[in-house]
Amino acid sequence: MILIQKSAIIDFPACSFTLLRLTKVLTAEIGILSTKFVECLNKQEGDDELKVNQLVTNIYLEASNSSSYIQDGFQLLLPVLQQAAIERNQAPQD
């Protein structure tokens, strides 16, 4: 949405800072959700402890993978924002 805005005034440093905060919020939310899910699993009485431990390990592993994918995605967006800022600055002003 940042890249297709028609407004001539876009504060790219502010946009990049917003994306950084969004990345932090998303990764924190993944951590919170995985912890809540693990807490629910740990409350289950009578389940095989080994099975629960394997599930807990898998949940945290996948949460970590998800956080890495989100961080990588936003890192890959950085050159796109830089190019958009360069093109916006080089465009003739009306």
PDB file of C-alpha atoms in Angstrom:
ATOM      1  CA  MET A   1       0.000   0.000   0.000  1.00  0.00           C
ATOM      2  CA  ILE A   2       2.921   2.321   0.688  1.00  0.00           C
ATOM      3  CA  LEU A   3       4.254   1.828  -2.814  1.00  0.00           C
ATOM      4  CA  ILE A   4       1.028   2.486  -4.705  1.00  0.00           C
ATOM      5  CA  GLN A   5      -0.030   5.625  -2.866  1.00  0.00           C
ATOM      6  CA  LYS A   6      -0.539   8.530  -5.232  1.00  0.00           C
ATOM      7  CA  SER A   7       0.366  11.114  -2.607  1.00  0.00           C
ATOM      8  CA  ALA A   8       3.558  12.972  -3.451  1.00  0.00           C
ATOM      9  CA  ILE A   9       4.479  13.264   0.212  1.00  0.00           C
ATOM     10  CA  ILE A  10       5.433   9.945   1.738  1.00  0.00           C
ATOM     11  CA  ASP A  11       7.707   9.812   4.727  1.00  0.00           C
ATOM     12  CA  PHE A  12       9.692   6.676   3.899  1.00  0.00           C
ATOM     13  CA  PRO A  13      11.690   6.650   7.154  1.00  0.00           C
ATOM     14  CA  ALA A  14       8.424   6.736   9.079  1.00  0.00           C
ATOM     15  CA  CYS A  15       7.024   3.972   6.867  1.00  0.00           C
ATOM     16  CA  SER A  16      10.051   1.791   7.441  1.00  0.00           C
ATOM     17  CA  PHE A  17       9.836   2.398  11.201  1.00  0.00           C
ATOM     18  CA  THR A  18       6.152   1.434  11.088  1.00  0.00           C
ATOM     19  CA  LEU A  19       7.016  -1.778   9.265  1.00  0.00           C
ATOM     20  CA  LEU A  20       9.675  -2.517  11.864  1.00  0.00           C
ATOM     21  CA  ARG A  21       7.133  -2.093  14.664  1.00  0.00           C
ATOM     22  CA  LEU A  22       4.648  -4.246  12.754  1.00  0.00           C
ATOM     23  CA  THR A  23       7.260  -6.984  12.483  1.00  0.00           C
ATOM     24  CA  LYS A  24       7.897  -6.828  16.215  1.00  0.00           C
ATOM     25  CA  VAL A  25       4.186  -6.953  17.009  1.00  0.00           C
ATOM     26  CA  LEU A  26       3.573  -9.931  14.725  1.00  0.00           C
ATOM     27  CA  THR A  27       6.495 -11.924  16.088  1.00  0.00           C
ATOM     28  CA  ALA A  28       5.488 -11.116  19.665  1.00  0.00           C
ATOM     29  CA  GLU A  29       1.914 -12.205  18.936  1.00  0.00           C
ATOM     30  CA  ILE A  30       3.159 -15.511  17.537  1.00  0.00           C
ATOM     31  CA  GLY A  31       5.125 -16.059  20.750  1.00  0.00           C
ATOM     32  CA  ILE A  32       2.122 -15.238  22.905  1.00  0.00           C
ATOM     33  CA  LEU A  33      -0.204 -17.525  20.957  1.00  0.00           C
ATOM     34  CA  SER A  34       2.238 -20.416  21.028  1.00  0.00           C
ATOM     35  CA  THR A  35       2.706 -20.016  24.775  1.00  0.00           C
ATOM     36  CA  LYS A  36      -1.054 -19.976  25.368  1.00  0.00           C
ATOM     37  CA  PHE A  37      -1.495 -23.085  23.273  1.00  0.00           C
ATOM     38  CA  VAL A  38       1.294 -24.865  25.138  1.00  0.00           C
ATOM     39  CA  GLU A  39      -0.320 -23.907  28.452  1.00  0.00           C
ATOM     40  CA  CYS A  40      -3.554 -25.524  27.269  1.00  0.00           C
ATOM     41  CA  LEU A  41      -1.676 -28.677  26.312  1.00  0.00           C
ATOM     42  CA  ASN A  42       0.090 -28.814  29.658  1.00  0.00           C
ATOM     43  CA  LYS A  43      -3.248 -28.627  31.504  1.00  0.00           C
ATOM     44  CA  GLN A  44      -4.488 -31.812  29.834  1.00  0.00           C
ATOM     45  CA  GLU A  45      -4.512 -34.552  32.443  1.00  0.00           C
ATOM     46  CA  GLY A  46      -4.019 -38.190  31.556  1.00  0.00           C
ATOM     47  CA  ASP A  47      -2.281 -37.639  28.220  1.00  0.00           C
ATOM     48  CA  ASP A  48       0.986 -39.331  27.479  1.00  0.00           C
ATOM     49  CA  GLU A  49       3.693 -36.964  28.727  1.00  0.00           C
ATOM     50  CA  LEU A  50       6.068 -37.853  25.894  1.00  0.00           C
ATOM     51  CA  LYS A  51       3.411 -37.048  23.301  1.00  0.00           C
ATOM     52  CA  VAL A  52       2.666 -33.699  24.953  1.00  0.00           C
ATOM     53  CA  ASN A  53       6.372 -32.853  25.131  1.00  0.00           C
ATOM     54  CA  GLN A  54       6.745 -33.612  21.421  1.00  0.00           C
ATOM     55  CA  LEU A  55       3.767 -31.379  20.623  1.00  0.00           C
ATOM     56  CA  VAL A  56       5.183 -28.575  22.759  1.00  0.00           C
ATOM     57  CA  THR A  57       8.530 -28.849  21.004  1.00  0.00           C
ATOM     58  CA  ASN A  58       6.844 -28.763  17.591  1.00  0.00           C
ATOM     59  CA  ILE A  59       4.722 -25.759  18.524  1.00  0.00           C
ATOM     60  CA  TYR A  60       7.709 -23.724  19.648  1.00  0.00           C
ATOM     61  CA  LEU A  61       9.721 -24.825  16.614  1.00  0.00           C
ATOM     62  CA  GLU A  62       6.983 -23.774  14.197  1.00  0.00           C
ATOM     63  CA  ALA A  63       6.442 -20.504  16.070  1.00  0.00           C
ATOM     64  CA  SER A  64      10.141 -19.762  15.703  1.00  0.00           C
ATOM     65  CA  ASN A  65      10.007 -20.625  12.006  1.00  0.00           C
ATOM     66  CA  SER A  66       6.993 -18.366  11.525  1.00  0.00           C
ATOM     67  CA  SER A  67       8.727 -15.483  13.251  1.00  0.00           C
ATOM     68  CA  SER A  68      11.790 -15.989  11.055  1.00  0.00           C
ATOM     69  CA  TYR A  69       9.659 -15.969   7.900  1.00  0.00           C
ATOM     70  CA  ILE A  70       7.979 -12.734   8.949  1.00  0.00           C
ATOM     71  CA  GLN A  71      11.307 -11.078   9.727  1.00  0.00           C
ATOM     72  CA  ASP A  72      12.805 -12.286   6.441  1.00  0.00           C
ATOM     73  CA  GLY A  73       9.794 -11.021   4.507  1.00  0.00           C
ATOM     74  CA  PHE A  74      10.065  -7.541   5.933  1.00  0.00           C
ATOM     75  CA  GLN A  75      13.833  -7.568   5.430  1.00  0.00           C
ATOM     76  CA  LEU A  76      13.252  -8.393   1.763  1.00  0.00           C
ATOM     77  CA  LEU A  77      10.810  -5.486   1.535  1.00  0.00           C
ATOM     78  CA  LEU A  78      13.505  -2.994   2.524  1.00  0.00           C
ATOM     79  CA  PRO A  79      15.106  -2.708  -0.961  1.00  0.00           C
ATOM     80  CA  VAL A  80      11.661  -2.195  -2.461  1.00  0.00           C
ATOM     81  CA  LEU A  81      11.047   0.740  -0.123  1.00  0.00           C
ATOM     82  CA  GLN A  82      14.488   2.143  -0.876  1.00  0.00           C
ATOM     83  CA  GLN A  83      13.837   1.956  -4.622  1.00  0.00           C
ATOM     84  CA  ALA A  84      10.435   3.596  -4.206  1.00  0.00           C
ATOM     85  CA  ALA A  85      12.011   6.415  -2.198  1.00  0.00           C
ATOM     86  CA  ILE A  86      14.686   6.944  -4.858  1.00  0.00           C
ATOM     87  CA  GLU A  87      12.133   6.974  -7.667  1.00  0.00           C
ATOM     88  CA  ARG A  88       9.871   9.329  -5.735  1.00  0.00           C
ATOM     89  CA  ASN A  89      12.758  11.772  -5.174  1.00  0.00           C
ATOM     90  CA  GLN A  90      13.829  11.642  -8.828  1.00  0.00           C
ATOM     91  CA  ALA A  91      10.310  12.143 -10.218  1.00  0.00           C
ATOM     92  CA  PRO A  92       9.593  15.653 -11.516  1.00  0.00           C
ATOM     93  CA  GLN A  93       7.612  17.687  -8.998  1.00  0.00           C
ATOM     94  CA  ASP A  94       4.301  19.100 -10.263  1.00  0.00           C
TER      95      ASP A  94
END
